[in-house]
mmCIF file of C-alpha atoms and ligand atoms in Angstrom:
data_model
loop_
_atom_site.group_PDB
_atom_site.id
_atom_site.type_symbol
_atom_site.label_atom_id
_atom_site.label_comp_id
_atom_site.label_asym_id
_atom_site.label_seq_id
_atom_site.Cartn_x
_atom_site.Cartn_y
_atom_site.Cartn_z
ATOM 1 C CA MET A 23 -15.975 -27.810 7.802
ATOM 2 C CA LEU A 24 -17.674 -28.934 4.546
ATOM 3 C CA ALA A 25 -20.223 -26.111 4.812
ATOM 4 C CA ALA A 26 -17.513 -23.566 5.364
ATOM 5 C CA VAL A 27 -15.706 -24.992 2.170
ATOM 6 C CA VAL A 28 -18.806 -24.945 -0.007
ATOM 7 C CA ILE A 29 -19.997 -21.416 1.243
ATOM 8 C CA SER A 30 -16.573 -20.107 0.719
ATOM 9 C CA ALA A 31 -16.446 -21.426 -2.943
ATOM 10 C CA ILE A 32 -19.840 -19.692 -3.539
ATOM 11 C CA ALA A 33 -18.565 -16.440 -1.880
ATOM 12 C CA GLY A 34 -15.447 -16.749 -4.065
ATOM 13 C CA SER A 35 -17.503 -16.653 -7.178
ATOM 14 C CA PHE A 36 -19.744 -13.901 -5.825
ATOM 15 C CA PHE A 37 -16.649 -11.773 -4.896
ATOM 16 C CA ASN A 38 -15.165 -12.390 -8.458
ATOM 17 C CA MET A 39 -18.414 -10.746 -9.774
ATOM 18 C CA LEU A 40 -18.048 -7.934 -7.177
ATOM 19 C CA ILE A 41 -14.430 -7.386 -7.994
ATOM 20 C CA TYR A 42 -15.207 -7.263 -11.919
ATOM 21 C CA ARG A 43 -18.394 -4.994 -11.600
ATOM 22 C CA LEU A 44 -17.100 -2.549 -8.908
ATOM 23 C CA ASN A 45 -13.717 -1.932 -10.652
ATOM 24 C CA ASN A 46 -15.390 -1.602 -14.148
ATOM 25 C CA GLY A 47 -18.123 0.557 -13.156
ATOM 26 C CA VAL A 48 -20.903 -1.988 -13.996
ATOM 27 C CA SER A 49 -23.961 -1.941 -12.016
ATOM 28 C CA LEU A 50 -24.242 -4.638 -9.215
ATOM 29 C CA PHE A 51 -27.919 -5.260 -10.027
ATOM 30 C CA ARG A 52 -28.117 -4.924 -13.841
ATOM 31 C CA PRO A 53 -27.945 -7.586 -15.332
ATOM 32 C CA ALA A 54 -29.072 -9.320 -12.289
ATOM 33 C CA TYR A 55 -27.601 -12.501 -13.792
ATOM 34 C CA SER A 56 -24.083 -13.225 -14.859
ATOM 35 C CA ILE A 57 -22.912 -12.924 -18.451
ATOM 36 C CA CYS A 58 -19.836 -13.719 -20.569
ATOM 37 C CA PRO A 59 -18.095 -10.181 -21.014
ATOM 38 C CA GLN A 60 -17.219 -11.436 -24.471
ATOM 39 C CA CYS A 61 -20.495 -12.713 -26.074
ATOM 40 C CA HIS A 62 -22.860 -11.387 -23.390
ATOM 41 C CA GLU A 63 -24.618 -14.683 -23.403
ATOM 42 C CA ARG A 64 -26.357 -15.408 -20.080
ATOM 43 C CA LEU A 65 -24.502 -18.002 -18.043
ATOM 44 C CA HIS A 66 -26.287 -21.366 -17.256
ATOM 45 C CA TRP A 67 -26.211 -22.830 -13.692
ATOM 46 C CA PHE A 68 -23.523 -25.345 -14.831
ATOM 47 C CA GLU A 69 -21.250 -22.631 -15.985
ATOM 48 C CA LEU A 70 -21.441 -20.887 -12.401
ATOM 49 C CA LEU A 71 -20.025 -23.677 -10.291
ATOM 50 C CA PRO A 72 -16.925 -22.400 -8.522
ATOM 51 C CA VAL A 73 -13.653 -23.932 -10.080
ATOM 52 C CA LEU A 74 -15.624 -27.015 -11.449
ATOM 53 C CA SER A 75 -17.135 -25.073 -14.416
ATOM 54 C CA PHE A 76 -13.754 -23.708 -15.271
ATOM 55 C CA LEU A 77 -12.226 -27.227 -15.210
ATOM 56 C CA ARG A 78 -15.359 -28.957 -17.022
ATOM 57 C CA GLN A 79 -15.180 -26.137 -19.835
ATOM 58 C CA ARG A 80 -11.377 -26.207 -19.958
ATOM 59 C CA GLY A 81 -11.239 -22.553 -19.337
ATOM 60 C CA VAL A 82 -13.354 -21.284 -22.181
ATOM 61 C CA CYS A 83 -16.863 -19.782 -22.428
ATOM 62 C CA ALA A 84 -19.444 -22.485 -23.261
ATOM 63 C CA SER A 85 -21.178 -20.284 -25.775
ATOM 64 C CA CYS A 86 -18.285 -18.394 -27.732
ATOM 65 C CA GLY A 87 -15.110 -20.251 -26.685
ATOM 66 C CA ALA A 88 -13.586 -16.960 -25.356
ATOM 67 C CA ARG A 89 -10.855 -17.656 -22.729
ATOM 68 C CA ILE A 90 -11.953 -17.302 -19.057
ATOM 69 C CA PRO A 91 -9.265 -15.483 -17.279
ATOM 70 C CA ARG A 92 -7.292 -17.708 -14.552
ATOM 71 C CA ARG A 93 -8.002 -15.191 -11.887
ATOM 72 C CA TYR A 94 -11.608 -16.390 -11.572
ATOM 73 C CA PRO A 95 -10.901 -20.043 -10.548
ATOM 74 C CA ALA A 96 -7.762 -18.754 -8.765
ATOM 75 C CA LEU A 97 -9.720 -16.484 -6.458
ATOM 76 C CA GLU A 98 -12.276 -19.378 -5.800
ATOM 77 C CA LEU A 99 -9.496 -21.741 -4.951
ATOM 78 C CA VAL A 100 -7.906 -19.206 -2.551
ATOM 79 C CA PHE A 101 -11.185 -18.924 -0.886
ATOM 80 C CA ILE A 102 -11.644 -22.867 -0.467
ATOM 81 C CA LEU A 103 -8.102 -22.943 0.969
ATOM 82 C CA THR A 104 -8.860 -20.087 3.392
ATOM 83 C CA ALA A 105 -11.985 -22.142 4.560
ATOM 84 C CA LEU A 106 -9.771 -25.260 5.085
ATOM 85 C CA VAL A 107 -7.037 -23.442 6.983
ATOM 86 C CA LEU A 108 -9.484 -21.471 9.155
ATOM 87 C CA GLY A 109 -11.971 -24.497 9.586
ATOM 88 C CA ALA A 110 -8.997 -26.450 11.006
ATOM 89 C CA GLN A 111 -8.337 -23.574 13.612
ATOM 90 C CA TYR A 112 -11.827 -22.428 14.661
ATOM 91 C CA ALA A 113 -15.193 -24.201 15.501
ATOM 92 C CA PRO A 114 -18.315 -22.797 13.823
ATOM 93 C CA PRO A 115 -19.315 -19.829 16.143
ATOM 94 C CA GLN A 116 -15.921 -18.084 15.814
ATOM 95 C CA LEU A 117 -15.316 -19.651 12.396
ATOM 96 C CA TRP A 118 -17.893 -17.620 10.355
ATOM 97 C CA PRO A 119 -16.867 -14.074 11.260
ATOM 98 C CA ARG A 120 -13.077 -14.895 10.765
ATOM 99 C CA LEU A 121 -13.929 -16.474 7.326
ATOM 100 C CA VAL A 122 -15.897 -13.276 6.244
ATOM 101 C CA LEU A 123 -12.988 -11.104 7.410
ATOM 102 C CA PHE A 124 -10.578 -13.040 5.237
ATOM 103 C CA TRP A 125 -12.992 -12.955 2.320
ATOM 104 C CA PHE A 126 -12.544 -9.174 2.385
ATOM 105 C CA VAL A 127 -8.727 -9.515 2.770
ATOM 106 C CA TRP A 128 -8.667 -11.479 -0.460
ATOM 107 C CA ALA A 129 -11.072 -9.252 -2.155
ATOM 108 C CA LEU A 130 -8.735 -6.188 -1.345
ATOM 109 C CA VAL A 131 -5.663 -8.031 -2.468
ATOM 110 C CA PHE A 132 -7.136 -9.269 -5.740
ATOM 111 C CA SER A 133 -8.652 -5.890 -6.475
ATOM 112 C CA ASP A 134 -5.353 -4.044 -5.818
ATOM 113 C CA ILE A 135 -3.322 -6.405 -7.972
ATOM 114 C CA LEU A 136 -5.722 -6.797 -10.886
ATOM 115 C CA TYR A 137 -6.833 -3.090 -10.995
ATOM 116 C CA GLN A 138 -4.537 -0.932 -8.853
ATOM 117 C CA GLU A 139 -7.642 0.363 -7.284
ATOM 118 C CA ILE A 140 -9.777 -0.497 -4.222
ATOM 119 C CA PRO A 141 -13.649 0.136 -4.183
ATOM 120 C CA TYR A 142 -14.349 1.798 -0.794
ATOM 121 C CA SER A 143 -17.192 -0.818 -0.227
ATOM 122 C CA PHE A 144 -14.250 -3.591 0.180
ATOM 123 C CA SER A 145 -12.392 -1.305 2.761
ATOM 124 C CA ALA A 146 -15.800 -0.876 4.472
ATOM 125 C CA GLY A 147 -16.504 -4.426 4.361
ATOM 126 C CA PHE A 148 -13.092 -5.285 5.915
ATOM 127 C CA GLY A 149 -13.628 -2.449 8.622
ATOM 128 C CA LEU A 150 -17.102 -4.095 9.391
ATOM 129 C CA ALA A 151 -15.643 -7.644 9.477
ATOM 130 C CA LEU A 152 -13.069 -6.445 12.103
ATOM 131 C CA LEU A 153 -15.949 -5.580 14.479
ATOM 132 C CA PRO A 154 -16.922 -9.009 15.708
ATOM 133 C CA GLN A 155 -13.080 -9.543 16.404
ATOM 134 C CA GLY A 156 -13.063 -6.562 18.940
ATOM 135 C CA LEU A 157 -11.296 -3.432 18.467
ATOM 136 C CA HIS A 158 -8.259 -3.228 20.698
ATOM 137 C CA GLY A 159 -6.856 0.038 19.246
ATOM 138 C CA THR A 160 -5.717 2.548 21.838
ATOM 139 C CA PRO A 161 -5.274 6.372 21.508
ATOM 140 C CA ALA A 162 -1.566 5.705 21.280
ATOM 141 C CA SER A 163 -2.130 3.523 17.937
ATOM 142 C CA LEU A 164 -4.227 6.241 16.530
ATOM 143 C CA ALA A 165 -1.609 8.890 17.302
ATOM 144 C CA VAL A 166 0.958 6.561 15.429
ATOM 145 C CA TRP A 167 -1.426 6.488 12.559
ATOM 146 C CA LEU A 168 -1.894 10.387 12.489
ATOM 147 C CA PHE A 169 1.875 10.667 12.533
ATOM 148 C CA LEU A 170 2.324 8.218 9.632
ATOM 149 C CA PHE A 171 -0.552 10.106 7.756
ATOM 150 C CA LEU A 172 0.975 13.454 8.305
ATOM 151 C CA LEU A 173 4.583 12.226 7.455
ATOM 152 C CA ILE A 174 3.413 10.646 4.168
ATOM 153 C CA LYS A 175 1.246 13.817 3.126
ATOM 154 C CA THR A 176 4.310 15.926 3.896
ATOM 155 C CA LEU A 177 6.627 13.789 1.887
ATOM 156 C CA GLU A 178 4.092 13.744 -1.072
ATOM 157 C CA LYS A 179 3.814 17.586 -0.894
ATOM 158 C CA PHE A 180 7.466 18.546 -0.645
ATOM 159 C CA TYR A 181 9.625 15.615 -1.717
ATOM 160 C CA TYR A 182 7.882 13.309 -4.149
ATOM 161 C CA LYS A 183 5.553 15.971 -5.441
ATOM 162 C CA LYS A 184 2.960 13.263 -6.294
ATOM 163 C CA PRO A 185 0.771 10.640 -4.294
ATOM 164 C CA VAL A 186 2.740 7.949 -2.867
ATOM 165 C CA LEU A 187 0.156 5.876 -0.902
ATOM 166 C CA GLY A 188 -3.311 5.672 -2.118
ATOM 167 C CA GLY A 189 -6.251 6.777 0.040
ATOM 168 C CA ALA A 190 -7.358 3.173 0.334
ATOM 169 C CA ASP A 191 -4.020 2.206 1.972
ATOM 170 C CA LEU A 192 -4.098 5.105 4.332
ATOM 171 C CA LEU A 193 -7.706 3.915 5.274
ATOM 172 C CA LEU A 194 -6.408 0.416 5.932
ATOM 173 C CA PHE A 195 -3.819 1.652 8.017
ATOM 174 C CA PHE A 196 -6.357 3.720 10.153
ATOM 175 C CA LEU A 197 -8.654 0.500 10.427
ATOM 176 C CA LEU A 198 -5.652 -1.388 11.785
ATOM 177 C CA ALA A 199 -4.902 1.433 14.236
ATOM 178 C CA LEU A 200 -8.495 0.864 15.580
ATOM 179 C CA TYR A 201 -7.961 -2.801 15.694
ATOM 180 C CA PHE A 202 -4.432 -3.404 17.114
ATOM 181 C CA PRO A 203 -3.087 -2.111 20.434
ATOM 182 C CA LEU A 204 0.118 0.008 20.190
ATOM 183 C CA ALA A 205 2.833 -2.676 20.014
ATOM 184 C CA LYS A 206 1.016 -5.011 17.569
ATOM 185 C CA TYR A 207 0.171 -1.801 15.431
ATOM 186 C CA VAL A 208 3.902 -0.775 15.361
ATOM 187 C CA LEU A 209 4.757 -4.402 14.471
ATOM 188 C CA ALA A 210 2.380 -4.392 11.779
ATOM 189 C CA LEU A 211 3.645 -1.042 10.219
ATOM 190 C CA TYR A 212 7.139 -2.390 10.440
ATOM 191 C CA LEU A 213 6.147 -5.641 8.691
ATOM 192 C CA THR A 214 4.401 -3.688 5.917
ATOM 193 C CA PHE A 215 7.052 -1.411 4.966
ATOM 194 C CA GLY A 216 9.750 -4.195 5.529
ATOM 195 C CA LEU A 217 8.084 -6.551 3.222
ATOM 196 C CA GLY A 218 7.118 -3.854 0.620
ATOM 197 C CA LEU A 219 10.753 -2.670 0.479
ATOM 198 C CA LEU A 220 11.977 -6.216 0.255
ATOM 199 C CA ALA A 221 9.593 -6.907 -2.594
ATOM 200 C CA ALA A 222 10.460 -3.683 -4.238
ATOM 201 C CA LEU A 223 14.236 -4.282 -4.185
ATOM 202 C CA THR A 224 13.721 -7.874 -5.466
ATOM 203 C CA LEU A 225 11.731 -6.631 -8.396
ATOM 204 C CA LEU A 226 14.310 -4.023 -9.059
ATOM 205 C CA ALA A 227 17.090 -6.653 -9.015
ATOM 206 C CA LEU A 228 15.039 -8.901 -11.330
ATOM 207 C CA ARG A 229 14.353 -5.784 -13.674
ATOM 208 C CA LYS A 230 10.780 -6.487 -13.444
ATOM 209 C CA ALA A 231 9.933 -3.130 -12.195
ATOM 210 C CA GLY A 232 11.636 0.308 -12.942
ATOM 211 C CA ARG A 233 12.230 3.091 -10.259
ATOM 212 C CA GLY A 234 9.078 4.787 -11.166
ATOM 213 C CA SER A 235 6.732 1.832 -11.312
ATOM 214 C CA LEU A 236 3.868 1.507 -8.827
ATOM 215 C CA ILE A 237 3.784 -1.620 -6.844
ATOM 216 C CA PRO A 238 0.538 -2.598 -5.313
ATOM 217 C CA PHE A 239 0.913 -1.887 -1.640
ATOM 218 C CA THR A 240 -2.463 -3.238 -0.218
ATOM 219 C CA PRO A 241 -1.224 -6.913 -0.230
ATOM 220 C CA PHE A 242 1.657 -5.910 2.099
ATOM 221 C CA ILE A 243 -0.591 -4.342 4.618
ATOM 222 C CA LEU A 244 -2.788 -7.291 4.510
ATOM 223 C CA LEU A 245 0.141 -9.820 4.698
ATOM 224 C CA ALA A 246 1.507 -7.869 7.701
ATOM 225 C CA PHE A 247 -2.095 -7.779 9.294
ATOM 226 C CA THR A 248 -2.250 -11.531 8.977
ATOM 227 C CA LEU A 249 1.332 -12.215 10.302
ATOM 228 C CA THR A 250 0.588 -9.826 13.298
ATOM 229 C CA GLU A 251 -2.649 -11.310 13.957
ATOM 230 C CA TYR A 252 -1.519 -14.786 14.249
ATOM 231 C CA TRP A 253 2.079 -14.534 15.373
ATOM 232 C CA GLY A 254 2.425 -10.879 16.723
ATOM 233 C CA GLY A 255 1.889 -11.889 20.321
ATOM 234 C CA VAL A 256 4.555 -14.637 20.194
ATOM 235 C CA TRP A 257 7.097 -12.319 18.591
ATOM 236 C CA LEU A 258 6.409 -9.455 20.817
ATOM 237 C CA LYS A 259 6.930 -11.688 23.783
ATOM 238 C CA PHE A 260 10.086 -13.009 22.307
ATOM 239 C CA TYR A 261 11.510 -9.372 22.140
ATOM 240 C CA GLY A 262 10.301 -8.768 25.676
ATOM 241 C CA PHE A 263 7.126 -6.584 25.231
HETATM 242 ZN ZN1 ZN B 101 -18.966 -16.135 -24.318
#
Protein backbone atom coordinates (compact mmCIF):
# COMPACT_ATOMS: atom_id res chain seq x y z
CA MET A 1 0.00 0.00 0.00
CA LEU A 2 2.77 2.43 0.97
CA ALA A 3 4.72 1.46 -2.15
CA ALA A 4 1.61 2.07 -4.28
CA VAL A 5 1.13 5.53 -2.74
CA VAL A 6 4.78 6.58 -3.15
CA ILE A 7 5.04 5.26 -6.72
CA SER A 8 1.70 6.88 -7.60
CA ALA A 9 2.89 10.24 -6.26
CA ILE A 10 6.06 10.00 -8.37
CA ALA A 11 3.96 8.92 -11.38
CA GLY A 12 1.74 11.97 -10.77
CA SER A 13 4.76 14.22 -10.96
CA PHE A 14 5.90 12.43 -14.14
CA PHE A 15 2.44 12.70 -15.74
CA ASN A 16 2.40 16.43 -14.93
CA MET A 17 5.53 16.72 -17.04
CA LEU A 18 3.98 14.60 -19.83
CA ILE A 19 0.73 16.62 -19.85
CA TYR A 20 2.65 19.90 -19.99
CA ARG A 21 5.20 18.85 -22.61
CA LEU A 22 2.89 16.85 -24.92
CA ASN A 23 0.28 19.63 -25.01
CA ASN A 24 2.80 22.46 -25.44
CA GLY A 25 4.85 20.71 -28.10
CA VAL A 26 7.96 20.56 -25.88
CA SER A 27 10.31 17.63 -26.50
CA LEU A 28 10.06 14.83 -23.93
CA PHE A 29 13.83 14.44 -23.86
CA ARG A 30 15.19 17.97 -24.16
CA PRO A 31 15.73 19.31 -21.64
CA ALA A 32 16.19 15.97 -19.89
CA TYR A 33 15.62 17.63 -16.52
CA SER A 34 12.71 19.73 -15.24
CA ILE A 35 12.86 23.50 -15.42
CA CYS A 36 10.70 26.35 -14.17
CA PRO A 37 8.75 27.53 -17.25
CA GLN A 38 9.15 31.12 -15.96
CA CYS A 39 12.89 31.49 -15.20
CA HIS A 40 14.12 28.31 -16.97
CA GLU A 41 16.17 27.50 -13.89
CA ARG A 42 16.82 23.78 -13.42
CA LEU A 43 14.77 22.36 -10.52
CA HIS A 44 16.69 20.85 -7.60
CA TRP A 45 15.75 17.47 -6.18
CA PHE A 46 13.98 19.12 -3.24
CA GLU A 47 11.77 21.05 -5.67
CA LEU A 48 10.65 17.81 -7.33
CA LEU A 49 9.00 16.06 -4.37
CA PRO A 50 5.34 15.46 -5.25
CA VAL A 51 2.98 17.71 -3.22
CA LEU A 52 5.62 18.26 -0.48
CA SER A 53 7.72 20.70 -2.53
CA PHE A 54 4.62 22.74 -3.38
CA LEU A 55 3.72 23.00 0.32
CA ARG A 56 7.30 23.71 1.46
CA GLN A 57 7.72 26.49 -1.14
CA ARG A 58 4.21 27.82 -0.50
CA GLY A 59 3.34 27.38 -4.16
CA VAL A 60 6.10 29.48 -5.70
CA CYS A 61 9.31 28.72 -7.64
CA ALA A 62 12.33 28.62 -5.28
CA SER A 63 14.46 30.54 -7.81
CA CYS A 64 12.24 33.30 -9.20
CA GLY A 65 9.13 33.26 -7.01
CA ALA A 66 6.74 32.64 -9.91
CA ARG A 67 3.48 30.99 -8.85
CA ILE A 68 3.30 27.25 -9.46
CA PRO A 69 -0.17 26.45 -10.88
CA ARG A 70 -2.32 24.48 -8.41
CA ARG A 71 -3.01 21.85 -11.03
CA TYR A 72 0.42 20.27 -10.39
CA PRO A 73 -0.09 19.33 -6.74
CA ALA A 74 -3.78 18.64 -7.57
CA LEU A 75 -2.89 15.89 -10.04
CA GLU A 76 -0.31 14.42 -7.63
CA LEU A 77 -2.91 14.42 -4.86
CA VAL A 78 -5.45 12.73 -7.13
CA PHE A 79 -2.87 10.05 -7.99
CA ILE A 80 -2.20 9.45 -4.27
CA LEU A 81 -5.95 9.18 -3.52
CA THR A 82 -6.37 6.75 -6.42
CA ALA A 83 -3.58 4.58 -4.99
CA LEU A 84 -5.31 4.61 -1.57
CA VAL A 85 -8.71 3.66 -3.02
CA LEU A 86 -7.37 0.94 -5.33
CA GLY A 87 -4.87 -0.27 -2.69
CA ALA A 88 -7.78 -0.88 -0.32
CA GLN A 89 -9.54 -3.00 -2.97
CA TYR A 90 -6.80 -4.98 -4.68
CA ALA A 91 -3.74 -6.94 -3.57
CA PRO A 92 -0.41 -6.29 -5.35
CA PRO A 93 -0.60 -8.62 -8.39
CA GLN A 94 -3.89 -7.09 -9.59
CA LEU A 95 -3.22 -3.69 -8.05
CA TRP A 96 -0.45 -2.51 -10.40
CA PRO A 97 -2.20 -2.84 -13.79
CA ARG A 98 -5.33 -1.24 -12.27
CA LEU A 99 -3.28 1.64 -10.93
CA VAL A 100 -1.59 2.24 -14.29
CA LEU A 101 -5.01 2.15 -16.00
CA PHE A 102 -6.30 4.91 -13.73
CA TRP A 103 -3.13 6.98 -14.11
CA PHE A 104 -4.02 7.18 -17.79
CA VAL A 105 -7.67 7.92 -16.97
CA TRP A 106 -6.54 10.97 -14.96
CA ALA A 107 -3.99 12.01 -17.58
CA LEU A 108 -6.79 12.05 -20.20
CA VAL A 109 -9.15 13.96 -17.91
CA PHE A 110 -6.60 16.62 -16.92
CA SER A 111 -5.39 16.98 -20.49
CA ASP A 112 -8.90 17.53 -21.82
CA ILE A 113 -9.86 20.01 -19.09
CA LEU A 114 -6.62 22.01 -19.22
CA TYR A 115 -5.91 21.98 -22.96
CA GLN A 116 -9.14 20.78 -24.65
CA GLU A 117 -6.88 18.37 -26.42
CA ILE A 118 -5.71 14.81 -25.93
CA PRO A 119 -2.31 13.59 -27.05
CA TYR A 120 -2.71 10.29 -28.89
CA SER A 121 -0.05 8.73 -26.66
CA PHE A 122 -2.44 9.06 -23.70
CA SER A 123 -5.28 7.35 -25.61
CA ALA A 124 -2.83 4.65 -26.70
CA GLY A 125 -1.59 4.26 -23.11
CA PHE A 126 -5.17 3.90 -21.88
CA GLY A 127 -5.83 1.26 -24.57
CA LEU A 128 -2.69 -0.69 -23.63
CA ALA A 129 -3.54 -0.45 -19.93
CA LEU A 130 -6.94 -2.03 -20.69
CA LEU A 131 -5.27 -5.15 -22.12
CA PRO A 132 -4.30 -6.84 -18.81
CA GLN A 133 -7.92 -6.35 -17.65
CA GLY A 134 -9.07 -8.57 -20.55
CA LEU A 135 -11.00 -7.43 -23.61
CA HIS A 136 -14.64 -8.50 -23.33
CA GLY A 137 -15.95 -6.59 -26.34
CA THR A 138 -18.20 -8.47 -28.77
CA PRO A 139 -19.06 -7.83 -32.44
CA ALA A 140 -22.33 -6.34 -31.09
CA SER A 141 -20.51 -3.70 -29.01
CA LEU A 142 -18.38 -2.83 -32.05
CA ALA A 143 -21.52 -2.57 -34.19
CA VAL A 144 -22.98 -0.10 -31.67
CA TRP A 145 -19.76 1.92 -31.84
CA LEU A 146 -19.90 1.95 -35.64
CA PHE A 147 -23.54 3.11 -35.53
CA LEU A 148 -22.61 5.88 -33.07
CA PHE A 149 -19.63 6.90 -35.21
CA LEU A 150 -21.73 7.15 -38.39
CA LEU A 151 -24.56 8.93 -36.55
CA ILE A 152 -22.20 11.58 -35.18
CA LYS A 153 -20.41 12.01 -38.52
CA THR A 154 -23.78 12.42 -40.28
CA LEU A 155 -25.04 14.95 -37.71
CA GLU A 156 -21.78 16.89 -38.03
CA LYS A 157 -22.00 16.98 -41.81
CA PHE A 158 -25.67 17.81 -42.30
CA TYR A 159 -26.90 19.39 -39.07
CA TYR A 160 -24.20 21.02 -36.96
CA LYS A 161 -21.87 21.74 -39.93
CA LYS A 162 -18.89 21.51 -37.57
CA PRO A 163 -17.13 18.83 -35.51
CA VAL A 164 -19.09 17.96 -32.38
CA LEU A 165 -17.06 15.14 -30.90
CA GLY A 166 -13.27 15.12 -31.17
CA GLY A 167 -11.38 12.23 -32.74
CA ALA A 168 -9.93 11.40 -29.32
CA ASP A 169 -13.44 10.92 -27.90
CA LEU A 170 -14.49 8.65 -30.78
CA LEU A 171 -11.28 6.68 -30.21
CA LEU A 172 -12.09 6.30 -26.50
CA PHE A 173 -15.58 5.06 -27.39
CA PHE A 174 -13.93 2.54 -29.73
CA LEU A 175 -11.55 1.31 -27.00
CA LEU A 176 -14.51 0.86 -24.64
CA ALA A 177 -16.33 -1.15 -27.34
CA LEU A 178 -13.34 -3.51 -27.34
CA TYR A 179 -13.45 -3.71 -23.56
CA PHE A 180 -17.13 -3.95 -22.58
CA PRO A 181 -19.65 -6.61 -23.65
CA LEU A 182 -22.82 -5.20 -25.25
CA ALA A 183 -25.01 -4.51 -22.19
CA LYS A 184 -22.21 -2.77 -20.27
CA TYR A 185 -21.17 -0.83 -23.37
CA VAL A 186 -24.67 0.51 -23.91
CA LEU A 187 -24.84 1.41 -20.21
CA ALA A 188 -21.50 3.25 -20.48
CA LEU A 189 -22.74 5.24 -23.50
CA TYR A 190 -26.03 6.01 -21.75
CA LEU A 191 -24.15 7.28 -18.67
CA THR A 192 -21.71 9.32 -20.79
CA PHE A 193 -24.41 11.21 -22.66
CA GLY A 194 -26.70 11.42 -19.61
CA LEU A 195 -23.99 12.91 -17.39
CA GLY A 196 -22.73 15.16 -20.20
CA LEU A 197 -26.22 16.51 -20.85
CA LEU A 198 -26.83 17.04 -17.13
CA ALA A 199 -23.57 18.98 -16.79
CA ALA A 200 -24.29 21.06 -19.92
CA LEU A 201 -27.77 21.98 -18.64
CA THR A 202 -26.37 22.84 -15.20
CA LEU A 203 -23.69 25.09 -16.71
CA LEU A 204 -26.29 26.75 -18.95
CA ALA A 205 -28.59 27.33 -15.96
CA LEU A 206 -25.71 28.81 -13.95
CA ARG A 207 -24.81 30.88 -17.02
CA LYS A 208 -21.26 29.56 -16.83
CA ALA A 209 -21.49 28.42 -20.43
CA GLY A 210 -23.18 29.74 -23.55
CA ARG A 211 -24.93 27.62 -26.18
CA GLY A 212 -21.88 27.57 -28.37
CA SER A 213 -19.28 26.82 -25.69
CA LEU A 214 -17.38 23.60 -25.92
CA ILE A 215 -17.58 21.42 -22.82
CA PRO A 216 -14.74 18.91 -22.37
CA PHE A 217 -16.39 15.57 -23.07
CA THR A 218 -13.62 13.12 -22.19
CA PRO A 219 -14.18 13.37 -18.41
CA PHE A 220 -17.76 12.13 -18.90
CA ILE A 221 -16.63 9.15 -20.96
CA LEU A 222 -14.15 8.20 -18.28
CA LEU A 223 -16.57 8.80 -15.41
CA ALA A 224 -19.07 6.56 -17.22
CA PHE A 225 -16.28 4.00 -17.76
CA THR A 226 -15.46 3.97 -14.04
CA LEU A 227 -19.12 3.74 -12.95
CA THR A 228 -19.80 0.92 -15.42
CA GLU A 229 -16.60 -0.91 -14.48
CA TYR A 230 -17.41 -0.92 -10.77
CA TRP A 231 -21.20 -0.92 -10.53
CA GLY A 232 -22.36 -1.80 -14.06
CA GLY A 233 -22.84 -5.47 -13.19
CA VAL A 234 -25.03 -4.66 -10.18
CA TRP A 235 -27.18 -2.17 -12.10
CA LEU A 236 -27.69 -4.45 -15.05
CA LYS A 237 -28.71 -7.29 -12.73
CA PHE A 238 -31.14 -4.95 -10.98
CA TYR A 239 -32.79 -4.14 -14.31
CA GLY A 240 -32.93 -7.82 -15.20
CA PHE A 241 -30.09 -8.13 -17.77
ZN1 LIG B 1 11.34 30.07 -11.61
